[in-house]
């Protein structure tokens, strides 16, 4: 399994960003359809993976259609000060009095074939995955999982 990453700045918004690594199999981009997001509102992030190789690759998707891009990638959100936010969608546990969350485990996921030049588009709601109740600037990093 190889992992490729895309990152963008979520300045209460998520401008378009696209990254492909040297001899990458896929190019991953993330974007948001809205310029400003109010605290407590959904934060939709579109994730696009394009096969830039000369062979087919396989990416993961949620088991029930679009809207769960997090099933096929690792998502990280950092504050403008570099602090990584914990996930809120999984099981909570306490260590030394501090509450932590594990990300939601995906018991089943679909595997989607991407032929050379083809793309997979999906989205997620960051507000369901991370505590974004404080106004501010956030940095988002996504690592797509790819099977060859």
mmCIF file of N, CA and C in Angstrom:
data_model
loop_
_atom_site.group_PDB
_atom_site.id
_atom_site.type_symbol
_atom_site.label_atom_id
_atom_site.label_comp_id
_atom_site.label_asym_id
_atom_site.label_seq_id
_atom_site.Cartn_x
_atom_site.Cartn_y
_atom_site.Cartn_z
ATOM 1 N N UNK A 1 0.850 -1.160 0.000
ATOM 2 C CA UNK A 1 0.000 0.000 0.000
ATOM 3 C C UNK A 1 0.901 1.229 0.000
ATOM 4 N N UNK A 2 0.595 2.206 -0.825
ATOM 5 C CA UNK A 2 1.331 3.462 -0.866
ATOM 6 C C UNK A 2 0.391 4.577 -0.456
ATOM 7 N N UNK A 3 0.936 5.579 0.193
ATOM 8 C CA UNK A 3 0.123 6.682 0.676
ATOM 9 C C UNK A 3 0.606 7.973 0.038
ATOM 10 N N UNK A 4 -0.304 8.785 -0.463
ATOM 11 C CA UNK A 4 0.005 10.065 -1.071
ATOM 12 C C UNK A 4 -0.785 11.136 -0.352
ATOM 13 N N UNK A 5 -0.271 12.335 -0.328
ATOM 14 C CA UNK A 5 -0.891 13.370 0.499
ATOM 15 C C UNK A 5 -1.281 14.597 -0.294
ATOM 16 N N UNK A 6 -2.321 15.241 0.176
ATOM 17 C CA UNK A 6 -2.726 16.556 -0.314
ATOM 18 C C UNK A 6 -2.954 17.408 0.916
ATOM 19 N N UNK A 7 -2.663 18.663 0.809
ATOM 20 C CA UNK A 7 -2.851 19.545 1.957
ATOM 21 C C UNK A 7 -3.377 20.881 1.478
ATOM 22 N N UNK A 8 -4.092 21.557 2.340
ATOM 23 C CA UNK A 8 -4.604 22.885 2.007
ATOM 24 C C UNK A 8 -4.830 23.645 3.298
ATOM 25 N N UNK A 9 -4.975 24.913 3.187
ATOM 26 C CA UNK A 9 -5.219 25.771 4.327
ATOM 27 C C UNK A 9 -6.710 25.982 4.469
ATOM 28 N N UNK A 10 -7.218 25.727 5.649
ATOM 29 C CA UNK A 10 -8.630 25.960 5.928
ATOM 30 C C UNK A 10 -8.685 27.218 6.777
ATOM 31 N N UNK A 11 -8.721 28.346 6.120
ATOM 32 C CA UNK A 11 -8.736 29.641 6.805
ATOM 33 C C UNK A 11 -10.189 29.996 7.021
ATOM 34 N N UNK A 12 -10.825 29.207 7.848
ATOM 35 C CA UNK A 12 -12.258 29.217 7.999
ATOM 36 C C UNK A 12 -12.839 28.908 6.618
ATOM 37 N N UNK A 13 -11.960 28.534 5.734
ATOM 38 C CA UNK A 13 -12.261 28.189 4.359
ATOM 39 C C UNK A 13 -11.216 27.179 3.923
ATOM 40 N N UNK A 14 -11.452 26.540 2.808
ATOM 41 C CA UNK A 14 -10.475 25.612 2.266
ATOM 42 C C UNK A 14 -10.236 25.942 0.813
ATOM 43 N N UNK A 15 -9.206 26.739 0.510
ATOM 44 C CA UNK A 15 -8.942 27.028 -0.893
ATOM 45 C C UNK A 15 -8.462 25.785 -1.626
ATOM 46 N N UNK A 16 -8.565 25.816 -2.936
ATOM 47 C CA UNK A 16 -8.158 24.665 -3.741
ATOM 48 C C UNK A 16 -6.661 24.447 -3.623
ATOM 49 N N UNK A 17 -6.273 23.193 -3.520
ATOM 50 C CA UNK A 17 -4.857 22.834 -3.484
ATOM 51 C C UNK A 17 -4.705 21.470 -4.134
ATOM 52 N N UNK A 18 -3.629 21.270 -4.850
ATOM 53 C CA UNK A 18 -3.385 19.978 -5.476
ATOM 54 C C UNK A 18 -1.910 19.658 -5.386
ATOM 55 N N UNK A 19 -1.607 18.430 -5.052
ATOM 56 C CA UNK A 19 -0.233 18.008 -4.901
ATOM 57 C C UNK A 19 -0.055 16.626 -5.499
ATOM 58 N N UNK A 20 1.015 16.427 -6.206
ATOM 59 C CA UNK A 20 1.386 15.102 -6.685
ATOM 60 C C UNK A 20 2.861 14.931 -6.360
ATOM 61 N N UNK A 21 3.232 13.761 -5.910
ATOM 62 C CA UNK A 21 4.619 13.519 -5.564
ATOM 63 C C UNK A 21 5.360 12.974 -6.774
ATOM 64 N N UNK A 22 6.698 13.192 -6.789
ATOM 65 C CA UNK A 22 7.586 12.799 -7.876
ATOM 66 C C UNK A 22 7.094 11.717 -8.804
ATOM 67 N N UNK A 23 7.192 10.458 -8.398
ATOM 68 C CA UNK A 23 6.755 9.344 -9.239
ATOM 69 C C UNK A 23 5.444 8.790 -8.696
ATOM 70 N N UNK A 24 4.526 9.684 -8.410
ATOM 71 C CA UNK A 24 3.264 9.315 -7.773
ATOM 72 C C UNK A 24 2.375 8.505 -8.703
ATOM 73 N N UNK A 25 1.549 7.687 -8.090
ATOM 74 C CA UNK A 25 0.540 6.948 -8.830
ATOM 75 C C UNK A 25 -0.724 7.782 -8.991
ATOM 76 N N UNK A 26 -1.000 8.633 -8.007
ATOM 77 C CA UNK A 26 -2.189 9.486 -8.069
ATOM 78 C C UNK A 26 -1.830 10.905 -7.666
ATOM 79 N N UNK A 27 -2.647 11.836 -8.122
ATOM 80 C CA UNK A 27 -2.567 13.229 -7.681
ATOM 81 C C UNK A 27 -3.842 13.469 -6.881
ATOM 82 N N UNK A 28 -3.707 14.004 -5.691
ATOM 83 C CA UNK A 28 -4.849 14.223 -4.811
ATOM 84 C C UNK A 28 -5.048 15.717 -4.640
ATOM 85 N N UNK A 29 -6.289 16.168 -4.761
ATOM 86 C CA UNK A 29 -6.584 17.577 -4.500
ATOM 87 C C UNK A 29 -7.760 17.660 -3.546
ATOM 88 N N UNK A 30 -7.768 18.715 -2.745
ATOM 89 C CA UNK A 30 -8.880 18.959 -1.845
ATOM 90 C C UNK A 30 -9.342 20.390 -2.035
ATOM 91 N N UNK A 31 -10.642 20.596 -1.895
ATOM 92 C CA UNK A 31 -11.200 21.936 -2.062
ATOM 93 C C UNK A 31 -12.492 22.030 -1.260
ATOM 94 N N UNK A 32 -12.960 23.264 -1.113
ATOM 95 C CA UNK A 32 -14.223 23.494 -0.429
ATOM 96 C C UNK A 32 -15.081 24.410 -1.293
ATOM 97 N N UNK A 33 -16.372 24.134 -1.391
ATOM 98 C CA UNK A 33 -17.242 24.957 -2.227
ATOM 99 C C UNK A 33 -17.590 26.313 -1.610
ATOM 100 N N UNK A 34 -17.276 26.516 -0.333
ATOM 101 C CA UNK A 34 -17.626 27.768 0.324
ATOM 102 C C UNK A 34 -16.383 28.539 0.743
ATOM 103 N N UNK A 35 -16.468 29.876 0.700
ATOM 104 C CA UNK A 35 -15.332 30.727 1.041
ATOM 105 C C UNK A 35 -15.241 30.986 2.535
ATOM 106 N N UNK A 36 -16.375 31.018 3.220
ATOM 107 C CA UNK A 36 -16.401 31.276 4.658
ATOM 108 C C UNK A 36 -17.333 30.267 5.304
ATOM 109 N N UNK A 37 -16.913 29.734 6.433
ATOM 110 C CA UNK A 37 -17.725 28.760 7.145
ATOM 111 C C UNK A 37 -17.977 29.287 8.550
ATOM 112 N N UNK A 38 -19.229 29.314 8.948
ATOM 113 C CA UNK A 38 -19.577 29.749 10.303
ATOM 114 C C UNK A 38 -19.377 28.601 11.281
ATOM 115 N N UNK A 39 -19.018 28.951 12.493
ATOM 116 C CA UNK A 39 -18.871 27.957 13.549
ATOM 117 C C UNK A 39 -20.189 27.206 13.704
ATOM 118 N N UNK A 40 -20.104 25.877 13.774
ATOM 119 C CA UNK A 40 -21.295 25.048 13.937
ATOM 120 C C UNK A 40 -21.930 24.604 12.636
ATOM 121 N N UNK A 41 -21.485 25.148 11.501
ATOM 122 C CA UNK A 41 -22.020 24.768 10.201
ATOM 123 C C UNK A 41 -21.185 23.625 9.612
ATOM 124 N N UNK A 42 -21.752 22.859 8.674
ATOM 125 C CA UNK A 42 -20.973 21.812 8.009
ATOM 126 C C UNK A 42 -19.781 22.416 7.265
ATOM 127 N N UNK A 43 -18.689 21.679 7.246
ATOM 128 C CA UNK A 43 -17.484 22.098 6.518
ATOM 129 C C UNK A 43 -17.227 21.025 5.463
ATOM 130 N N UNK A 44 -17.843 21.225 4.295
ATOM 131 C CA UNK A 44 -17.722 20.236 3.218
ATOM 132 C C UNK A 44 -16.368 20.380 2.539
ATOM 133 N N UNK A 45 -15.692 19.252 2.389
ATOM 134 C CA UNK A 45 -14.409 19.210 1.700
ATOM 135 C C UNK A 45 -14.509 18.166 0.604
ATOM 136 N N UNK A 46 -14.235 18.585 -0.620
ATOM 137 C CA UNK A 46 -14.215 17.670 -1.759
ATOM 138 C C UNK A 46 -12.818 17.096 -1.914
ATOM 139 N N UNK A 47 -12.741 15.796 -2.154
ATOM 140 C CA UNK A 47 -11.460 15.104 -2.337
ATOM 141 C C UNK A 47 -11.474 14.462 -3.718
ATOM 142 N N UNK A 48 -10.483 14.804 -4.532
ATOM 143 C CA UNK A 48 -10.373 14.242 -5.879
ATOM 144 C C UNK A 48 -9.041 13.536 -6.015
ATOM 145 N N UNK A 49 -9.082 12.287 -6.439
ATOM 146 C CA UNK A 49 -7.869 11.508 -6.698
ATOM 147 C C UNK A 49 -7.842 11.181 -8.186
ATOM 148 N N UNK A 50 -6.748 11.544 -8.860
ATOM 149 C CA UNK A 50 -6.596 11.287 -10.292
ATOM 150 C C UNK A 50 -5.435 10.328 -10.489
ATOM 151 N N UNK A 51 -5.660 9.281 -11.254
ATOM 152 C CA UNK A 51 -4.595 8.324 -11.551
ATOM 153 C C UNK A 51 -3.667 8.950 -12.584
ATOM 154 N N UNK A 52 -2.441 9.284 -12.179
ATOM 155 C CA UNK A 52 -1.466 9.905 -13.079
ATOM 156 C C UNK A 52 -0.420 8.900 -13.558
ATOM 157 N N UNK A 53 -0.635 7.621 -13.243
ATOM 158 C CA UNK A 53 0.313 6.587 -13.659
ATOM 159 C C UNK A 53 -0.150 5.965 -14.977
ATOM 160 N N UNK A 54 0.589 4.974 -15.423
ATOM 161 C CA UNK A 54 0.247 4.276 -16.667
ATOM 162 C C UNK A 54 -0.368 2.903 -16.397
ATOM 163 N N UNK A 55 -0.775 2.683 -15.156
ATOM 164 C CA UNK A 55 -1.413 1.410 -14.802
ATOM 165 C C UNK A 55 -2.596 1.698 -13.891
ATOM 166 N N UNK A 56 -3.481 0.706 -13.738
ATOM 167 C CA UNK A 56 -4.627 0.913 -12.882
ATOM 168 C C UNK A 56 -4.203 0.863 -11.414
ATOM 169 N N UNK A 57 -4.897 1.662 -10.614
ATOM 170 C CA UNK A 57 -4.709 1.654 -9.166
ATOM 171 C C UNK A 57 -6.091 1.550 -8.531
ATOM 172 N N UNK A 58 -6.123 1.297 -7.251
ATOM 173 C CA UNK A 58 -7.382 1.116 -6.542
ATOM 174 C C UNK A 58 -7.395 2.027 -5.318
ATOM 175 N N UNK A 59 -8.519 2.712 -5.103
ATOM 176 C CA UNK A 59 -8.684 3.586 -3.936
ATOM 177 C C UNK A 59 -9.899 3.109 -3.147
ATOM 178 N N UNK A 60 -9.935 3.468 -1.880
ATOM 179 C CA UNK A 60 -11.044 3.099 -1.006
ATOM 180 C C UNK A 60 -12.109 4.175 -1.003
ATOM 181 N N UNK A 61 -13.361 3.738 -0.840
ATOM 182 C CA UNK A 61 -14.500 4.645 -0.655
ATOM 183 C C UNK A 61 -15.371 4.067 0.455
ATOM 184 N N UNK A 62 -16.244 4.909 0.993
ATOM 185 C CA UNK A 62 -17.178 4.446 2.014
ATOM 186 C C UNK A 62 -18.110 3.389 1.459
ATOM 187 N N UNK A 63 -18.681 2.560 2.319
ATOM 188 C CA UNK A 63 -19.519 1.450 1.856
ATOM 189 C C UNK A 63 -20.870 1.870 1.300
ATOM 190 N N UNK A 64 -21.308 3.091 1.588
ATOM 191 C CA UNK A 64 -22.669 3.487 1.202
ATOM 192 C C UNK A 64 -22.699 4.687 0.268
ATOM 193 N N UNK A 65 -21.809 4.749 -0.674
ATOM 194 C CA UNK A 65 -21.822 5.855 -1.624
ATOM 195 C C UNK A 65 -20.977 7.029 -1.178
ATOM 196 N N UNK A 66 -21.157 8.165 -1.845
ATOM 197 C CA UNK A 66 -20.341 9.337 -1.567
ATOM 198 C C UNK A 66 -20.707 9.992 -0.239
ATOM 199 N N UNK A 67 -19.815 10.846 0.238
ATOM 200 C CA UNK A 67 -20.051 11.562 1.472
ATOM 201 C C UNK A 67 -19.209 11.073 2.630
ATOM 202 N N UNK A 68 -18.376 10.081 2.366
ATOM 203 C CA UNK A 68 -17.508 9.541 3.408
ATOM 204 C C UNK A 68 -16.092 9.361 2.865
ATOM 205 N N UNK A 69 -15.526 10.437 2.329
ATOM 206 C CA UNK A 69 -14.172 10.363 1.770
ATOM 207 C C UNK A 69 -13.159 9.946 2.818
ATOM 208 N N UNK A 70 -13.457 10.196 4.088
ATOM 209 C CA UNK A 70 -12.534 9.819 5.160
ATOM 210 C C UNK A 70 -12.341 8.307 5.261
ATOM 211 N N UNK A 71 -13.212 7.520 4.633
ATOM 212 C CA UNK A 71 -13.069 6.064 4.638
ATOM 213 C C UNK A 71 -11.864 5.623 3.808
ATOM 214 N N UNK A 72 -11.451 6.456 2.857
ATOM 215 C CA UNK A 72 -10.351 6.078 1.974
ATOM 216 C C UNK A 72 -9.072 6.853 2.212
ATOM 217 N N UNK A 73 -9.053 7.675 3.247
ATOM 218 C CA UNK A 73 -7.844 8.470 3.475
ATOM 219 C C UNK A 73 -7.684 8.806 4.946
ATOM 220 N N UNK A 74 -6.505 9.228 5.291
ATOM 221 C CA UNK A 74 -6.227 9.735 6.628
ATOM 222 C C UNK A 74 -6.386 11.244 6.559
ATOM 223 N N UNK A 75 -7.107 11.826 7.511
ATOM 224 C CA UNK A 75 -7.365 13.264 7.525
ATOM 225 C C UNK A 75 -6.779 13.840 8.807
ATOM 226 N N UNK A 76 -6.026 14.925 8.664
ATOM 227 C CA UNK A 76 -5.440 15.612 9.810
ATOM 228 C C UNK A 76 -5.802 17.089 9.714
ATOM 229 N N UNK A 77 -6.171 17.689 10.835
ATOM 230 C CA UNK A 77 -6.469 19.120 10.891
ATOM 231 C C UNK A 77 -5.600 19.720 11.993
ATOM 232 N N UNK A 78 -4.871 20.788 11.638
ATOM 233 C CA UNK A 78 -4.019 21.480 12.596
ATOM 234 C C UNK A 78 -4.479 22.925 12.713
ATOM 235 N N UNK A 79 -4.271 23.499 13.897
ATOM 236 C CA UNK A 79 -4.569 24.910 14.098
ATOM 237 C C UNK A 79 -3.456 25.723 13.447
ATOM 238 N N UNK A 80 -3.642 27.033 13.383
ATOM 239 C CA UNK A 80 -2.614 27.905 12.819
ATOM 240 C C UNK A 80 -1.358 27.914 13.689
ATOM 241 N N UNK A 81 -1.468 27.401 14.930
ATOM 242 C CA UNK A 81 -0.317 27.324 15.830
ATOM 243 C C UNK A 81 0.361 25.956 15.769
ATOM 244 N N UNK A 82 -0.117 25.088 14.888
ATOM 245 C CA UNK A 82 0.510 23.786 14.695
ATOM 246 C C UNK A 82 -0.027 22.665 15.570
ATOM 247 N N UNK A 83 -1.053 22.925 16.377
ATOM 248 C CA UNK A 83 -1.616 21.881 17.235
ATOM 249 C C UNK A 83 -2.582 21.026 16.414
ATOM 250 N N UNK A 84 -2.389 19.710 16.467
ATOM 251 C CA UNK A 84 -3.251 18.786 15.739
ATOM 252 C C UNK A 84 -4.541 18.571 16.519
ATOM 253 N N UNK A 85 -5.660 18.697 15.830
ATOM 254 C CA UNK A 85 -6.959 18.457 16.463
ATOM 255 C C UNK A 85 -7.231 16.964 16.507
ATOM 256 N N UNK A 86 -7.876 16.516 17.582
ATOM 257 C CA UNK A 86 -8.270 15.120 17.691
ATOM 258 C C UNK A 86 -9.571 14.861 16.962
ATOM 259 N N UNK A 87 -9.750 13.621 16.577
ATOM 260 C CA UNK A 87 -11.004 13.233 15.930
ATOM 261 C C UNK A 87 -12.109 13.159 16.966
ATOM 262 N N UNK A 88 -13.341 13.402 16.542
ATOM 263 C CA UNK A 88 -14.484 13.299 17.445
ATOM 264 C C UNK A 88 -15.496 12.265 16.966
ATOM 265 N N UNK A 89 -15.186 11.561 15.879
ATOM 266 C CA UNK A 89 -16.160 10.628 15.305
ATOM 267 C C UNK A 89 -16.018 9.208 15.824
ATOM 268 N N UNK A 90 -14.973 8.923 16.571
ATOM 269 C CA UNK A 90 -14.755 7.555 17.044
ATOM 270 C C UNK A 90 -14.909 7.429 18.543
ATOM 271 N N UNK A 91 -14.378 6.376 19.081
ATOM 272 C CA UNK A 91 -14.470 6.077 20.511
ATOM 273 C C UNK A 91 -13.597 7.019 21.329
ATOM 274 N N UNK A 92 -14.141 7.507 22.431
ATOM 275 C CA UNK A 92 -13.413 8.403 23.325
ATOM 276 C C UNK A 92 -12.748 7.589 24.432
ATOM 277 N N UNK A 93 -11.570 8.034 24.863
ATOM 278 C CA UNK A 93 -10.883 7.410 25.998
ATOM 279 C C UNK A 93 -10.113 8.489 26.751
ATOM 280 N N UNK A 94 -9.801 8.210 28.020
ATOM 281 C CA UNK A 94 -9.106 9.177 28.860
ATOM 282 C C UNK A 94 -7.706 8.689 29.199
ATOM 283 N N UNK A 95 -6.743 9.608 29.134
ATOM 284 C CA UNK A 95 -5.373 9.341 29.559
ATOM 285 C C UNK A 95 -4.960 10.500 30.438
ATOM 286 N N UNK A 96 -4.626 10.203 31.700
ATOM 287 C CA UNK A 96 -4.221 11.230 32.660
ATOM 288 C C UNK A 96 -5.242 12.369 32.724
ATOM 289 N N UNK A 97 -6.513 12.013 32.700
ATOM 290 C CA UNK A 97 -7.572 12.998 32.816
ATOM 291 C C UNK A 97 -7.912 13.744 31.536
ATOM 292 N N UNK A 98 -7.163 13.507 30.463
ATOM 293 C CA UNK A 98 -7.410 14.185 29.193
ATOM 294 C C UNK A 98 -8.153 13.246 28.240
ATOM 295 N N UNK A 99 -9.225 13.749 27.633
ATOM 296 C CA UNK A 99 -10.043 12.937 26.728
ATOM 297 C C UNK A 99 -9.439 12.942 25.333
ATOM 298 N N UNK A 100 -9.310 11.759 24.736
ATOM 299 C CA UNK A 100 -8.820 11.579 23.364
ATOM 300 C C UNK A 100 -9.858 10.781 22.592
ATOM 301 N N UNK A 101 -9.820 10.882 21.285
ATOM 302 C CA UNK A 101 -10.754 10.129 20.446
ATOM 303 C C UNK A 101 -9.970 9.351 19.401
ATOM 304 N N UNK A 102 -10.415 8.148 19.150
ATOM 305 C CA UNK A 102 -9.894 7.370 18.035
ATOM 306 C C UNK A 102 -10.757 7.672 16.822
ATOM 307 N N UNK A 103 -10.184 7.573 15.630
ATOM 308 C CA UNK A 103 -11.021 7.784 14.458
ATOM 309 C C UNK A 103 -11.950 6.607 14.286
ATOM 310 N N UNK A 104 -13.050 6.846 13.614
ATOM 311 C CA UNK A 104 -14.060 5.814 13.385
ATOM 312 C C UNK A 104 -13.444 4.673 12.576
ATOM 313 N N UNK A 105 -13.570 3.433 13.053
ATOM 314 C CA UNK A 105 -13.060 2.311 12.254
ATOM 315 C C UNK A 105 -14.049 1.972 11.130
ATOM 316 N N UNK A 106 -13.527 1.695 9.964
ATOM 317 C CA UNK A 106 -14.374 1.315 8.839
ATOM 318 C C UNK A 106 -14.338 -0.195 8.708
ATOM 319 N N UNK A 107 -15.453 -0.848 9.057
ATOM 320 C CA UNK A 107 -15.516 -2.303 9.015
ATOM 321 C C UNK A 107 -15.553 -2.785 7.568
ATOM 322 N N UNK A 108 -16.230 -2.029 6.734
ATOM 323 C CA UNK A 108 -16.254 -2.379 5.307
ATOM 324 C C UNK A 108 -16.071 -1.109 4.485
ATOM 325 N N UNK A 109 -15.325 -1.238 3.412
ATOM 326 C CA UNK A 109 -15.120 -0.133 2.475
ATOM 327 C C UNK A 109 -15.180 -0.703 1.072
ATOM 328 N N UNK A 110 -15.577 0.138 0.134
ATOM 329 C CA UNK A 110 -15.552 -0.278 -1.266
ATOM 330 C C UNK A 110 -14.175 0.003 -1.840
ATOM 331 N N UNK A 111 -13.744 -0.820 -2.761
ATOM 332 C CA UNK A 111 -12.505 -0.587 -3.489
ATOM 333 C C UNK A 111 -12.904 -0.192 -4.904
ATOM 334 N N UNK A 112 -12.404 0.966 -5.345
ATOM 335 C CA UNK A 112 -12.755 1.494 -6.662
ATOM 336 C C UNK A 112 -11.520 1.481 -7.546
ATOM 337 N N UNK A 113 -11.661 0.913 -8.751
ATOM 338 C CA UNK A 113 -10.550 0.872 -9.701
ATOM 339 C C UNK A 113 -10.458 2.203 -10.447
ATOM 340 N N UNK A 114 -9.232 2.725 -10.532
ATOM 341 C CA UNK A 114 -8.980 3.935 -11.326
ATOM 342 C C UNK A 114 -8.023 3.571 -12.455
ATOM 343 N N UNK A 115 -8.531 3.629 -13.662
ATOM 344 C CA UNK A 115 -7.673 3.394 -14.824
ATOM 345 C C UNK A 115 -6.821 4.640 -15.050
ATOM 346 N N UNK A 116 -5.731 4.546 -15.798
ATOM 347 C CA UNK A 116 -4.882 5.720 -16.051
ATOM 348 C C UNK A 116 -5.696 6.903 -16.584
ATOM 349 N N UNK A 117 -5.507 8.070 -15.969
ATOM 350 C CA UNK A 117 -6.208 9.278 -16.379
ATOM 351 C C UNK A 117 -7.587 9.466 -15.759
ATOM 352 N N UNK A 118 -8.117 8.451 -15.113
ATOM 353 C CA UNK A 118 -9.456 8.539 -14.507
ATOM 354 C C UNK A 118 -9.362 9.128 -13.103
ATOM 355 N N UNK A 119 -10.515 9.611 -12.618
ATOM 356 C CA UNK A 119 -10.549 10.254 -11.300
ATOM 357 C C UNK A 119 -11.656 9.688 -10.432
ATOM 358 N N UNK A 120 -11.467 9.833 -9.136
ATOM 359 C CA UNK A 120 -12.468 9.481 -8.143
ATOM 360 C C UNK A 120 -12.744 10.749 -7.342
ATOM 361 N N UNK A 121 -14.016 11.113 -7.226
ATOM 362 C CA UNK A 121 -14.404 12.321 -6.502
ATOM 363 C C UNK A 121 -15.324 11.917 -5.350
ATOM 364 N N UNK A 122 -15.059 12.450 -4.193
ATOM 365 C CA UNK A 122 -15.888 12.182 -3.016
ATOM 366 C C UNK A 122 -15.819 13.412 -2.113
ATOM 367 N N UNK A 123 -16.557 13.418 -1.028
ATOM 368 C CA UNK A 123 -16.509 14.550 -0.103
ATOM 369 C C UNK A 123 -16.675 14.058 1.317
ATOM 370 N N UNK A 124 -16.362 14.945 2.264
ATOM 371 C CA UNK A 124 -16.544 14.659 3.684
ATOM 372 C C UNK A 124 -16.952 15.945 4.381
ATOM 373 N N UNK A 125 -17.470 15.813 5.590
ATOM 374 C CA UNK A 125 -17.831 16.959 6.408
ATOM 375 C C UNK A 125 -16.859 16.999 7.586
ATOM 376 N N UNK A 126 -15.906 17.923 7.546
ATOM 377 C CA UNK A 126 -14.898 18.014 8.604
ATOM 378 C C UNK A 126 -15.507 18.305 9.965
ATOM 379 N N UNK A 127 -16.650 18.986 9.999
ATOM 380 C CA UNK A 127 -17.296 19.311 11.272
ATOM 381 C C UNK A 127 -17.814 18.061 11.984
ATOM 382 N N UNK A 128 -18.016 16.967 11.253
ATOM 383 C CA UNK A 128 -18.420 15.702 11.869
ATOM 384 C C UNK A 128 -17.220 14.896 12.340
ATOM 385 N N UNK A 129 -16.024 15.266 11.882
ATOM 386 C CA UNK A 129 -14.817 14.507 12.209
ATOM 387 C C UNK A 129 -13.941 15.186 13.253
ATOM 388 N N UNK A 130 -13.988 16.529 13.306
ATOM 389 C CA UNK A 130 -13.118 17.306 14.189
ATOM 390 C C UNK A 130 -13.926 18.375 14.912
ATOM 391 N N UNK A 131 -13.439 18.785 16.076
ATOM 392 C CA UNK A 131 -14.088 19.847 16.841
ATOM 393 C C UNK A 131 -13.637 21.189 16.270
ATOM 394 N N UNK A 132 -14.465 21.779 15.422
ATOM 395 C CA UNK A 132 -14.160 23.056 14.778
ATOM 396 C C UNK A 132 -15.037 24.168 15.347
ATOM 397 N N UNK A 133 -15.296 24.117 16.645
ATOM 398 C CA UNK A 133 -16.188 25.089 17.269
ATOM 399 C C UNK A 133 -15.517 26.430 17.525
ATOM 400 N N UNK A 134 -14.209 26.481 17.459
ATOM 401 C CA UNK A 134 -13.504 27.743 17.669
ATOM 402 C C UNK A 134 -13.201 28.394 16.326
ATOM 403 N N UNK A 135 -13.520 29.667 16.187
ATOM 404 C CA UNK A 135 -13.171 30.356 14.945
ATOM 405 C C UNK A 135 -11.651 30.375 14.785
ATOM 406 N N UNK A 136 -11.188 30.340 13.564
ATOM 407 C CA UNK A 136 -9.751 30.403 13.343
ATOM 408 C C UNK A 136 -9.348 29.887 11.986
ATOM 409 N N UNK A 137 -8.065 29.725 11.846
ATOM 410 C CA UNK A 137 -7.460 29.219 10.625
ATOM 411 C C UNK A 137 -6.972 27.806 10.891
ATOM 412 N N UNK A 138 -7.322 26.884 10.000
ATOM 413 C CA UNK A 138 -6.936 25.491 10.166
ATOM 414 C C UNK A 138 -6.201 25.002 8.926
ATOM 415 N N UNK A 139 -5.276 24.104 9.134
ATOM 416 C CA UNK A 139 -4.521 23.479 8.057
ATOM 417 C C UNK A 139 -5.002 22.036 7.942
ATOM 418 N N UNK A 140 -5.346 21.616 6.738
ATOM 419 C CA UNK A 140 -5.887 20.273 6.521
ATOM 420 C C UNK A 140 -4.920 19.469 5.666
ATOM 421 N N UNK A 141 -4.653 18.238 6.090
ATOM 422 C CA UNK A 141 -3.781 17.350 5.325
ATOM 423 C C UNK A 141 -4.535 16.039 5.126
ATOM 424 N N UNK A 142 -4.497 15.547 3.899
ATOM 425 C CA UNK A 142 -5.178 14.298 3.572
ATOM 426 C C UNK A 142 -4.180 13.384 2.897
ATOM 427 N N UNK A 143 -4.091 12.150 3.389
ATOM 428 C CA UNK A 143 -3.253 11.120 2.776
ATOM 429 C C UNK A 143 -4.159 10.039 2.222
ATOM 430 N N UNK A 144 -4.170 9.905 0.934
ATOM 431 C CA UNK A 144 -5.023 8.923 0.253
ATOM 432 C C UNK A 144 -4.337 7.562 0.263
ATOM 433 N N UNK A 145 -5.103 6.516 0.568
ATOM 434 C CA UNK A 145 -4.578 5.164 0.545
ATOM 435 C C UNK A 145 -4.813 4.561 -0.832
ATOM 436 N N UNK A 146 -3.746 4.009 -1.420
ATOM 437 C CA UNK A 146 -3.818 3.476 -2.772
ATOM 438 C C UNK A 146 -3.299 2.047 -2.792
ATOM 439 N N UNK A 147 -4.024 1.178 -3.472
ATOM 440 C CA UNK A 147 -3.582 -0.203 -3.685
ATOM 441 C C UNK A 147 -3.155 -0.350 -5.137
ATOM 442 N N UNK A 148 -2.103 -1.088 -5.358
ATOM 443 C CA UNK A 148 -1.652 -1.319 -6.748
ATOM 444 C C UNK A 148 -1.794 -2.770 -7.108
#
